[in-house]
Coordinates of C-alpha atoms in Angstrom, one line a residue:
Chain A
M875 CA 108.8 75.5 90.4
R876 CA 111.9 76.6 88.6
D877 CA 115.2 75.7 90.2
F878 CA 117.1 78.9 90.9
S879 CA 120.1 77.3 92.5
R880 CA 121.8 76.3 89.3
G881 CA 122.1 79.7 87.6
I882 CA 120.8 83.2 87.3
Q883 CA 119.0 83.1 84.0
H884 CA 115.8 84.3 85.6
L885 CA 117.5 87.0 87.8
S886 CA 117.0 90.7 87.2
I887 CA 118.5 93.6 89.2
N888 CA 116.4 96.6 89.8
T889 CA 118.9 99.4 89.5
A890 CA 117.6 101.2 92.6
T891 CA 119.4 98.5 94.5
V892 CA 122.8 100.1 94.0
R893 CA 121.7 103.5 92.8
K894 CA 123.6 105.5 95.5
Q895 CA 126.9 103.8 94.8
L896 CA 127.0 103.7 91.0
P897 CA 125.7 105.5 87.9
L898 CA 123.6 103.4 85.5
S899 CA 126.4 102.7 83.1
A900 CA 128.5 101.2 85.9
I901 CA 125.6 99.2 87.1
I902 CA 125.1 97.7 83.7
E903 CA 128.8 96.9 83.5
A904 CA 128.7 95.3 87.0
C905 CA 125.7 93.2 86.0
A906 CA 127.3 92.2 82.7
R907 CA 130.5 91.0 84.4
R908 CA 128.3 88.7 86.6
G909 CA 126.2 87.4 83.7
V910 CA 123.0 89.0 85.1
P911 CA 120.6 88.7 82.1
A912 CA 118.3 91.6 82.9
I913 CA 117.9 94.9 84.8
D914 CA 115.0 97.2 85.6
P915 CA 116.3 100.8 85.3
W916 CA 114.8 104.0 86.7
R917 CA 113.9 106.9 84.5
D918 CA 116.1 109.4 86.3
Q919 CA 119.1 107.1 85.9
V920 CA 118.4 106.6 82.2
Q921 CA 117.9 110.4 81.7
A922 CA 121.3 111.0 83.4
A923 CA 123.0 108.4 81.3
G924 CA 121.2 109.2 78.1
L925 CA 118.4 107.1 76.5
A926 CA 120.2 106.2 73.3
A927 CA 123.5 105.5 75.1
T928 CA 121.8 103.3 77.6
A929 CA 119.9 101.4 74.9
R930 CA 123.2 100.9 73.0
Q931 CA 125.1 99.8 76.2
L932 CA 122.4 97.3 77.0
E933 CA 122.4 95.8 73.5
D934 CA 126.2 95.6 73.5
A935 CA 126.2 93.9 76.9
G936 CA 123.4 91.5 75.9
I937 CA 121.3 92.6 78.9
G938 CA 117.6 92.8 78.6
L939 CA 115.0 94.6 80.7
S940 CA 112.5 93.0 83.1
G941 CA 110.6 96.3 83.3
Y942 CA 111.0 100.0 83.3
C943 CA 110.6 102.1 86.5
R944 CA 108.3 103.9 86.3
G945 CA 105.2 105.6 85.1
G946 CA 102.1 106.5 87.0
F947 CA 101.7 109.4 89.6
F948 CA 98.4 110.2 87.8
T949 CA 96.9 112.3 90.6
A950 CA 97.0 116.0 90.7
A951 CA 95.4 119.0 92.3
D952 CA 94.1 120.5 89.0
A953 CA 93.4 119.8 85.4
A954 CA 96.8 121.0 84.2
G955 CA 98.5 118.6 86.6
L956 CA 96.4 115.7 85.4
R957 CA 97.3 116.5 81.8
A958 CA 101.0 116.8 82.6
A959 CA 100.9 113.4 84.2
L960 CA 99.4 111.9 81.1
E961 CA 102.0 113.5 78.9
D962 CA 104.8 112.3 81.1
N963 CA 103.5 108.8 81.0
R964 CA 103.5 108.9 77.2
V965 CA 107.1 109.9 77.3
A966 CA 107.8 107.1 79.7
I967 CA 106.2 104.6 77.3
D968 CA 108.4 105.9 74.5
E969 CA 111.5 105.5 76.7
A970 CA 110.4 102.0 77.7
K971 CA 110.0 101.2 74.0
A972 CA 113.4 102.5 73.1
L973 CA 114.9 100.4 75.8
G974 CA 113.0 97.2 74.7
A975 CA 111.3 96.9 78.1
P976 CA 108.6 94.2 78.4
C977 CA 106.4 96.5 80.5
L978 CA 106.2 100.0 82.1
V979 CA 105.8 99.7 85.8
L980 CA 103.1 102.1 87.2
V981 CA 103.1 103.5 90.6
A982 CA 99.7 105.0 90.7
G983 CA 100.2 108.1 92.8
A984 CA 98.2 109.1 95.8
L985 CA 97.2 112.4 97.4
P986 CA 98.8 115.1 95.3
G987 CA 101.4 117.0 97.3
A988 CA 101.5 114.5 100.1
L989 CA 105.0 113.4 99.1
V990 CA 106.3 116.8 100.1
G991 CA 104.1 117.0 103.2
K992 CA 101.5 119.3 101.6
P993 CA 98.5 117.2 100.5
A994 CA 96.2 119.2 98.2
F995 CA 93.2 117.2 99.3
K996 CA 92.4 114.2 101.6
D997 CA 89.8 112.5 99.4
I998 CA 91.4 109.1 98.6
G999 CA 88.3 108.3 96.6
L1000 CA 89.0 111.2 94.3
A1001 CA 92.7 110.1 94.0
R1002 CA 91.5 106.6 93.1
S1003 CA 89.2 108.0 90.4
Q1004 CA 92.1 110.1 89.0
V1005 CA 94.3 107.0 88.9
F1006 CA 91.6 105.0 87.1
D1007 CA 91.1 107.7 84.5
G1008 CA 94.9 108.1 84.2
I1009 CA 95.5 104.5 83.6
A1010 CA 92.6 104.3 81.1
A1011 CA 94.0 107.2 79.0
T1012 CA 97.6 105.9 79.2
L1013 CA 96.4 102.4 78.2
E1014 CA 95.2 103.8 74.9
Y1015 CA 98.7 105.1 74.1
A1016 CA 100.3 102.0 75.5
R1017 CA 98.2 99.8 73.1
Q1018 CA 99.4 101.9 70.1
A1019 CA 103.0 101.5 71.3
N1020 CA 102.5 97.9 72.2
M1021 CA 104.0 98.5 75.6
P1022 CA 102.2 96.7 78.4
L1023 CA 101.5 98.6 81.6
A1024 CA 102.1 96.9 85.0
I1025 CA 100.3 98.4 87.9
E1026 CA 102.3 97.9 91.1
P1027 CA 100.2 97.8 94.2
L1028 CA 102.2 99.5 97.0
H1029 CA 102.1 98.7 100.7
P1030 CA 99.3 100.5 102.5
M1031 CA 101.8 102.4 104.5
Q1032 CA 102.6 104.3 101.3
G1033 CA 99.0 104.9 100.5
A1034 CA 98.9 108.6 101.2
E1035 CA 102.1 109.6 99.4
R1036 CA 102.9 107.2 96.6
S1037 CA 100.1 105.0 95.6
C1038 CA 96.4 104.7 96.5
V1039 CA 96.4 101.2 94.9
N1040 CA 97.5 99.1 97.8
T1041 CA 96.3 95.6 97.3
L1042 CA 96.6 93.1 94.4
E1043 CA 92.8 92.8 94.4
H1044 CA 92.4 96.5 93.8
A1045 CA 95.0 96.5 91.0
L1046 CA 93.3 93.5 89.4
D1047 CA 89.9 95.2 89.7
I1048 CA 91.3 98.1 87.7
C1049 CA 92.8 95.7 85.1
D1050 CA 89.5 93.8 84.7
A1051 CA 87.6 97.1 84.3
L1052 CA 90.0 98.6 81.7
D1053 CA 91.1 95.4 79.9
P1054 CA 88.4 92.8 80.3
D1055 CA 89.7 90.8 77.4
E1056 CA 93.1 90.2 79.1
T1057 CA 94.9 91.4 76.1
G1058 CA 98.3 91.3 77.9
M1059 CA 98.5 95.1 77.7
L1060 CA 97.5 95.7 81.3
G1061 CA 98.6 93.7 84.3
V1062 CA 100.5 94.0 87.6
A1063 CA 104.0 94.1 89.0
L1064 CA 103.9 92.0 92.1
D1065 CA 106.5 93.0 94.7
V1066 CA 106.6 90.7 97.8
Y1067 CA 107.5 93.7 100.0
H1068 CA 104.1 95.3 99.3
V1069 CA 101.9 92.3 99.4
W1070 CA 103.3 89.6 101.7
W1071 CA 100.9 90.5 104.5
D1072 CA 97.7 90.2 102.4
P1073 CA 95.3 87.5 103.6
K1074 CA 93.9 87.3 100.0
L1075 CA 97.3 87.0 98.3
E1076 CA 97.1 83.4 97.3
A1077 CA 93.6 83.8 95.8
Q1078 CA 94.5 87.0 94.0
I1079 CA 97.7 85.6 92.5
A1080 CA 95.6 82.7 91.1
R1081 CA 93.0 85.2 89.8
A1082 CA 95.8 87.3 88.2
G1083 CA 97.2 84.4 86.1
A1084 CA 99.9 84.6 83.5
K1085 CA 98.1 87.3 81.5
R1086 CA 98.2 89.8 84.4
L1087 CA 101.5 88.9 86.1
L1088 CA 103.9 91.0 84.2
A1089 CA 106.6 91.4 86.7
Y1090 CA 107.7 89.8 90.0
H1091 CA 109.9 91.7 92.5
V1092 CA 111.7 90.4 95.6
C1093 CA 113.4 91.7 98.7
D1094 CA 112.4 91.0 102.3
W1095 CA 110.5 92.6 105.2
L1096 CA 112.7 93.2 108.2
V1097 CA 111.6 93.0 111.8
P1098 CA 111.8 95.6 113.0
T1099 CA 111.3 97.8 109.9
C1100 CA 112.7 101.2 110.9
D1101 CA 111.7 103.4 107.9
L1102 CA 108.6 103.4 105.7
L1103 CA 110.5 103.7 102.5
N1104 CA 114.2 102.8 102.7
D1105 CA 114.5 99.9 105.1
R1106 CA 113.9 96.9 102.8
G1107 CA 115.8 93.8 103.6
M1108 CA 118.0 91.5 101.5
M1109 CA 116.2 88.3 100.7
G1110 CA 116.5 85.9 103.6
D1111 CA 117.0 88.6 106.2
G1112 CA 113.3 89.1 106.9
I1113 CA 110.0 87.3 107.3
V1114 CA 108.7 87.0 103.8
E1115 CA 108.0 83.5 102.6
L1116 CA 109.8 83.9 99.4
K1117 CA 109.7 80.4 98.0
K1118 CA 106.0 80.0 99.0
I1119 CA 105.0 83.2 97.1
R1120 CA 107.1 82.3 94.1
A1121 CA 105.5 78.9 94.0
L1122 CA 102.1 80.7 93.9
V1123 CA 103.2 83.0 91.2
E1124 CA 104.7 80.2 89.0
A1125 CA 101.6 78.0 89.6
A1126 CA 99.6 80.9 88.2
G1127 CA 101.7 80.7 85.1
Y1128 CA 104.4 83.3 85.6
T1129 CA 107.6 82.5 83.7
G1130 CA 109.5 85.8 83.9
F1131 CA 112.3 87.2 85.9
A1132 CA 112.6 87.5 89.7
E1133 CA 113.7 91.1 90.0
V1134 CA 115.7 92.1 93.1
E1135 CA 114.6 95.5 94.2
I1136 CA 116.1 96.7 97.5
F1137 CA 115.6 100.3 98.8
S1138 CA 117.9 100.3 101.8
E1139 CA 120.1 102.9 103.4
A1140 CA 122.0 100.0 104.9
W1141 CA 122.7 98.3 101.6
W1142 CA 123.3 101.6 99.8
A1143 CA 126.2 102.1 102.3
R1144 CA 127.9 98.9 101.2
P1145 CA 130.3 98.4 98.3
P1146 CA 128.2 97.7 95.2
D1147 CA 130.1 94.5 94.3
E1148 CA 129.2 93.1 97.7
V1149 CA 125.6 94.1 97.3
L1150 CA 125.3 92.5 93.8
D1151 CA 127.2 89.4 94.9
T1152 CA 124.9 89.0 97.8
C1153 CA 121.8 89.5 95.6
I1154 CA 123.0 86.6 93.4
A1155 CA 123.9 84.3 96.3
R1156 CA 120.6 84.9 98.0
Y1157 CA 118.7 84.6 94.8
K1158 CA 120.1 81.1 94.4
V1159 CA 119.3 79.9 97.8
V1160 CA 116.3 81.7 99.3
V1161 CA 114.3 83.3 96.5
Chain B
M838 CA 75.3 111.9 112.0
R839 CA 75.7 113.0 115.5
D840 CA 76.8 116.6 116.2
F841 CA 80.1 116.4 118.2
S842 CA 80.5 120.2 118.3
R843 CA 78.1 120.7 121.2
G844 CA 79.6 118.5 123.8
I845 CA 81.8 115.5 124.6
Q846 CA 79.3 112.9 125.7
H847 CA 80.5 110.5 123.0
L848 CA 84.2 111.1 123.6
S849 CA 86.5 108.5 125.1
I850 CA 90.2 108.9 125.8
N851 CA 92.4 105.9 125.3
T852 CA 94.9 106.2 128.1
A853 CA 97.8 105.4 125.9
T854 CA 97.5 108.9 124.7
V855 CA 99.1 110.4 127.8
R856 CA 100.6 107.2 129.2
K857 CA 104.2 108.6 129.3
Q858 CA 103.2 111.7 131.3
L859 CA 100.8 110.4 133.9
P860 CA 99.9 107.3 135.9
L861 CA 96.4 105.9 135.3
S862 CA 94.9 107.5 138.5
A863 CA 96.1 110.9 137.3
I864 CA 94.7 110.3 133.8
I865 CA 91.3 109.4 135.3
E866 CA 91.4 112.6 137.4
A867 CA 92.3 114.7 134.4
C868 CA 89.5 113.2 132.4
A869 CA 87.0 113.7 135.2
R870 CA 88.0 117.3 135.6
R871 CA 87.1 117.8 131.9
G872 CA 83.9 115.9 132.0
V873 CA 85.2 113.2 129.7
P874 CA 82.6 110.4 130.1
A875 CA 84.8 107.4 129.2
I876 CA 88.3 106.0 128.9
D877 CA 89.9 102.9 127.5
P878 CA 92.7 101.9 129.8
W879 CA 95.6 99.5 129.2
R880 CA 96.2 96.4 131.2
D881 CA 99.7 97.3 132.3
Q882 CA 98.4 100.7 133.6
V883 CA 95.6 99.0 135.5
Q884 CA 97.9 96.5 137.0
A885 CA 100.2 99.3 138.1
A886 CA 97.3 101.2 139.7
G887 CA 95.5 98.1 141.0
L888 CA 92.4 96.6 139.5
A889 CA 90.1 97.2 142.5
A890 CA 91.4 100.7 143.1
T891 CA 90.9 101.6 139.5
A892 CA 87.4 100.2 139.4
R893 CA 86.5 102.3 142.5
Q894 CA 88.1 105.4 141.2
L895 CA 86.2 105.1 137.9
E896 CA 82.9 104.6 139.7
D897 CA 83.5 107.5 142.0
A898 CA 84.4 109.7 139.1
G899 CA 81.4 108.5 137.1
I900 CA 83.6 107.5 134.2
G901 CA 82.8 104.5 132.1
L902 CA 84.9 102.4 129.7
S903 CA 84.7 102.3 125.9
G904 CA 86.8 99.2 125.9
Y905 CA 89.7 97.5 127.6
C906 CA 93.1 97.3 126.0
R907 CA 93.9 94.6 125.4
G908 CA 93.7 90.9 124.9
G909 CA 95.0 88.8 122.0
F910 CA 98.5 87.9 121.1
F911 CA 97.3 84.4 120.5
T912 CA 100.3 83.1 118.5
A913 CA 103.2 81.2 119.9
A914 CA 106.1 79.0 119.0
D915 CA 104.9 76.0 121.0
A916 CA 101.9 74.5 122.7
A917 CA 102.8 75.9 126.1
G918 CA 102.9 79.4 124.7
L919 CA 99.5 78.9 123.0
R920 CA 98.0 77.7 126.3
A921 CA 99.6 80.6 128.2
A922 CA 98.0 83.1 125.8
L923 CA 94.6 81.6 126.3
E924 CA 95.0 81.8 130.1
D925 CA 96.1 85.4 129.9
N926 CA 93.1 86.2 127.8
R927 CA 90.8 84.7 130.4
V928 CA 92.5 87.0 133.0
A929 CA 92.0 89.9 130.7
I930 CA 88.3 89.1 130.4
D931 CA 88.0 89.0 134.2
E932 CA 89.7 92.3 134.5
A933 CA 87.5 93.8 131.8
K934 CA 84.5 92.5 133.7
A935 CA 85.7 94.0 137.0
L936 CA 86.1 97.4 135.3
G937 CA 82.7 97.3 133.6
A938 CA 84.2 97.4 130.1
P939 CA 81.7 97.0 127.2
C940 CA 84.3 94.9 125.3
L941 CA 87.8 93.5 125.4
V942 CA 89.9 94.8 122.5
L943 CA 91.9 92.0 120.8
V944 CA 95.2 92.6 119.0
A945 CA 95.6 89.2 117.4
G946 CA 99.3 88.7 117.5
A947 CA 101.5 87.8 114.5
L948 CA 104.8 85.9 114.1
P949 CA 105.8 84.9 117.6
G950 CA 109.1 86.5 118.6
A951 CA 109.0 89.1 115.8
L952 CA 108.2 91.9 118.3
V953 CA 111.7 91.4 119.7
G954 CA 113.3 90.8 116.3
K955 CA 113.4 87.0 116.6
P956 CA 110.5 85.5 114.7
A957 CA 110.2 81.8 115.6
F958 CA 108.7 81.1 112.2
K959 CA 107.7 83.0 109.0
D960 CA 104.5 81.1 108.2
I961 CA 101.8 83.8 108.4
G962 CA 99.2 81.2 107.5
L963 CA 100.1 79.3 110.7
A964 CA 99.9 82.5 112.7
R965 CA 96.5 83.2 111.3
S966 CA 95.4 79.7 112.1
Q967 CA 96.6 80.1 115.7
V968 CA 94.8 83.4 116.0
F969 CA 91.6 81.8 114.7
D970 CA 91.8 79.0 117.2
G971 CA 92.7 81.4 120.0
I972 CA 89.8 83.7 119.4
A973 CA 87.5 80.6 119.2
A974 CA 88.7 79.3 122.5
T975 CA 88.5 82.8 124.2
L976 CA 85.1 83.4 122.8
E977 CA 83.8 80.4 124.8
Y978 CA 85.0 82.0 128.0
A979 CA 83.9 85.4 126.9
R980 CA 80.3 84.2 126.4
Q981 CA 80.2 82.8 129.9
A982 CA 81.5 86.1 131.3
N983 CA 79.2 88.1 129.0
M984 CA 82.2 90.1 127.8
P985 CA 82.2 90.9 124.1
L986 CA 85.5 90.6 122.1
A987 CA 86.4 93.3 119.6
I988 CA 89.0 92.2 117.1
E989 CA 91.1 95.2 116.0
P990 CA 92.6 94.9 112.6
L991 CA 96.0 96.6 112.6
H992 CA 97.7 98.4 109.7
P993 CA 99.5 95.9 107.5
M994 CA 102.8 97.6 108.4
Q995 CA 102.3 95.9 111.8
G996 CA 101.5 92.5 110.3
A997 CA 104.7 90.7 111.2
E998 CA 105.0 91.9 114.8
R999 CA 101.6 92.7 116.3
S1000 CA 98.7 91.4 114.3
C1001 CA 98.3 89.2 111.3
V1002 CA 94.7 90.4 111.1
N1003 CA 95.2 93.5 108.9
T1004 CA 91.9 94.3 107.2
L1005 CA 88.4 94.8 108.4
E1006 CA 87.3 92.2 105.9
H1007 CA 89.6 89.6 107.5
A1008 CA 88.4 90.5 111.0
L1009 CA 84.8 90.2 109.8
D1010 CA 85.5 86.9 108.1
I1011 CA 86.7 85.6 111.5
C1012 CA 83.6 87.0 113.2
D1013 CA 81.2 85.4 110.7
A1014 CA 83.0 82.0 111.1
L1015 CA 83.0 82.0 114.9
D1016 CA 79.8 83.9 115.6
P1017 CA 77.5 83.4 112.6
D1018 CA 74.4 84.4 114.6
E1019 CA 75.8 87.9 115.4
T1020 CA 75.2 87.4 119.1
G1021 CA 77.0 90.7 119.9
M1022 CA 79.7 88.7 121.6
L1023 CA 82.2 89.0 118.8
G1024 CA 82.9 92.1 116.7
V1025 CA 85.6 94.6 115.7
A1026 CA 87.3 97.6 117.1
L1027 CA 87.7 100.0 114.1
D1028 CA 90.6 102.4 114.3
V1029 CA 90.9 104.8 111.5
Y1030 CA 94.7 104.7 111.7
H1031 CA 94.7 101.1 110.6
V1032 CA 92.0 101.1 108.0
W1033 CA 91.8 104.5 106.3
W1034 CA 93.7 103.3 103.2
D1035 CA 91.5 100.3 102.5
P1036 CA 89.6 100.5 99.2
K1037 CA 87.0 98.1 100.7
L1038 CA 86.4 100.2 103.8
E1039 CA 83.0 101.5 103.0
A1040 CA 81.7 98.1 101.9
Q1041 CA 83.1 96.4 104.9
I1042 CA 81.8 98.9 107.4
A1043 CA 78.3 98.4 105.9
R1044 CA 78.8 94.7 106.2
A1045 CA 79.9 95.0 109.8
G1046 CA 76.8 96.8 111.0
A1047 CA 75.9 97.7 114.5
K1048 CA 76.2 94.2 115.8
R1049 CA 79.9 94.0 114.9
L1050 CA 81.0 97.6 115.4
L1051 CA 82.0 97.4 119.0
A1052 CA 84.5 100.3 119.2
Y1053 CA 85.6 103.2 117.0
H1054 CA 89.1 104.8 117.5
V1055 CA 90.3 108.0 116.0
C1056 CA 93.6 109.8 115.5
D1057 CA 95.2 110.8 112.2
W1058 CA 97.8 109.6 109.6
L1059 CA 100.6 112.1 109.2
V1060 CA 102.5 112.8 106.0
P1061 CA 105.2 112.0 106.4
T1062 CA 104.8 109.2 108.9
C1063 CA 108.3 108.7 110.4
D1064 CA 107.8 105.7 112.6
L1065 CA 105.8 102.5 112.2
L1066 CA 104.4 102.6 115.7
N1067 CA 104.7 105.9 117.6
D1068 CA 104.1 108.6 115.0
R1069 CA 100.3 108.9 115.0
G1070 CA 98.8 112.3 114.4
M1071 CA 96.3 114.4 116.4
M1072 CA 93.0 114.5 114.6
G1073 CA 93.1 117.1 111.9
D1074 CA 96.9 117.0 111.5
G1075 CA 96.9 114.3 108.9
I1076 CA 95.0 113.0 105.9
V1077 CA 92.4 110.7 107.3
E1078 CA 88.8 111.7 106.2
L1079 CA 87.5 111.6 109.8
K1080 CA 84.0 112.9 109.3
K1081 CA 83.5 110.7 106.2
I1082 CA 84.5 107.6 108.0
R1083 CA 82.4 108.4 111.1
A1084 CA 79.5 109.0 108.8
L1085 CA 79.9 105.5 107.4
V1086 CA 80.2 104.0 110.8
E1087 CA 77.1 105.8 112.1
A1088 CA 75.2 104.9 108.9
A1089 CA 76.0 101.3 109.8
G1090 CA 74.4 101.7 113.1
Y1091 CA 77.2 102.5 115.5
T1092 CA 76.1 104.7 118.4
G1093 CA 79.1 104.3 120.8
F1094 CA 82.1 106.5 121.7
A1095 CA 84.7 108.0 119.4
E1096 CA 87.8 107.0 121.3
V1097 CA 90.9 109.1 120.8
E1098 CA 94.0 106.9 120.7
I1099 CA 97.3 108.6 119.9
F1100 CA 100.6 106.8 120.1
S1101 CA 103.0 109.6 119.5
E1102 CA 106.4 110.5 120.8
A1103 CA 105.7 114.1 119.9
W1104 CA 102.5 114.2 121.9
W1105 CA 104.0 112.2 124.8
A1106 CA 106.5 115.0 125.1
R1107 CA 103.9 117.7 125.7
P1108 CA 102.1 118.6 129.0
P1109 CA 99.2 116.2 129.5
D1110 CA 96.7 119.0 130.0
E1111 CA 97.6 120.4 126.6
V1112 CA 97.2 117.0 125.0
L1113 CA 93.8 116.3 126.6
D1114 CA 92.5 119.8 125.8
T1115 CA 93.7 119.4 122.2
C1116 CA 91.9 116.1 122.0
I1117 CA 88.7 117.7 123.1
A1118 CA 89.0 120.7 120.9
R1119 CA 89.7 118.6 117.8
Y1120 CA 87.0 116.1 118.7
K1121 CA 84.5 118.8 118.5
V1122 CA 85.7 120.2 115.2
V1123 CA 87.3 117.6 113.0
V1124 CA 86.2 114.1 114.3

């Protein structure tokens, strides 16, 4: 297992972590000042900052990407919505390409409309079928663009609103069905927050292997957790066995970044320098 | 599939549903007035009302039990805690017996201390091992008492604090390991709230079959869900495919009650007669 205590060459910062304090350009500057080698920016942040300007700033700063957040949301109430989702994912792939991302992270989508409290239907089987078809279609474009897709299984508590792919096993089943030859173009983004509870985690990480493990995200699960979306913990403040899970991931062949992704009203309320310095300190000791 | 629209002979009310409005004796009276044939009471409510008095009142009212809530919480930080949990489960079995319950519902327990924000350890594998051993030991006593044990897998969002058994598959794996002959003494309590999201739900319900399906609980999953414990929805108000899941359960051979169990600050704030009447109305139409 890699020794993270000596440096941060395998650290990436997901830019959602300080999104409420800073615009993307300032986040990149703050990361550059600290020698953080990679980030994972969100599409809305990139759009606000400008795609070309962001790509230039990253290049000038010598900062790479560990992924690009995010494509997906393939489900819809009608055919026009399904088509629009595919088109949007093609644009996301183009953006990821322009930024030099190693993969586009996919949050599958769930019951259309549920995110705003108005689900168009309750049929999670239909949603899963739409997701499968959406990934299949997007994979064709991704292969042409040579941009790997990383399906991120989300915690089951987000299964109605954000993703109906809620276990690593389910994500890998999709990968095996659509990319049986393990070309490297379809895999998973594994976030400890979403999967720490899974009794099959160890077996499914081993099943995934290096070919499918395209990204690895860390934060922590707090007890109590007071919000289903924005109460993630800083690494070390919760109950996730971070070193044990990283050992499994690395034993499976993963050699990429450990990306810190914290959605937290509490951390968004703190000075961004303090947040980033804490991410680095915890990365070295508890990740 | 049974027709629920014509009567409530398969309805049970979990007494947590109106626990903040009424003491147990008044809940039993309110159920009796409505012809509800069964309830599932909680241990603390029974202790407050008195075990013998509750058994008498139930008998006089002609109300049966669909289960008894709850045993479990097998995990602990030390040997004394593990022993105390086993002793408490034997007492719970005796109580269930005195009340004529068809099964004792088990909520396995998770990281000891996590429920009060002070986890004694983070090793979920150890917690699962303690749960396995605890169920094994309790099953011996349960066999002597002829009181079936129903493991209730809880939603993964409750995996740190309340139960480290979070999927039907995991619960059934425990059943198969400890009761390979399907004696009827070990099975599961299936609550739609905890399992609706599971991509393996259909297959695992079929695997469970009549011998393992000892209880079936209904409520709904709201979008948004605003609290990890006390924001369950009334049937029909959320996104759970209630009729589809009941069809699977009945196709697997289940013939027991549909037990309404709603933990909800919103419903606890309403008059208990309104809550119970709504449970009955929704049971007939959407369950």
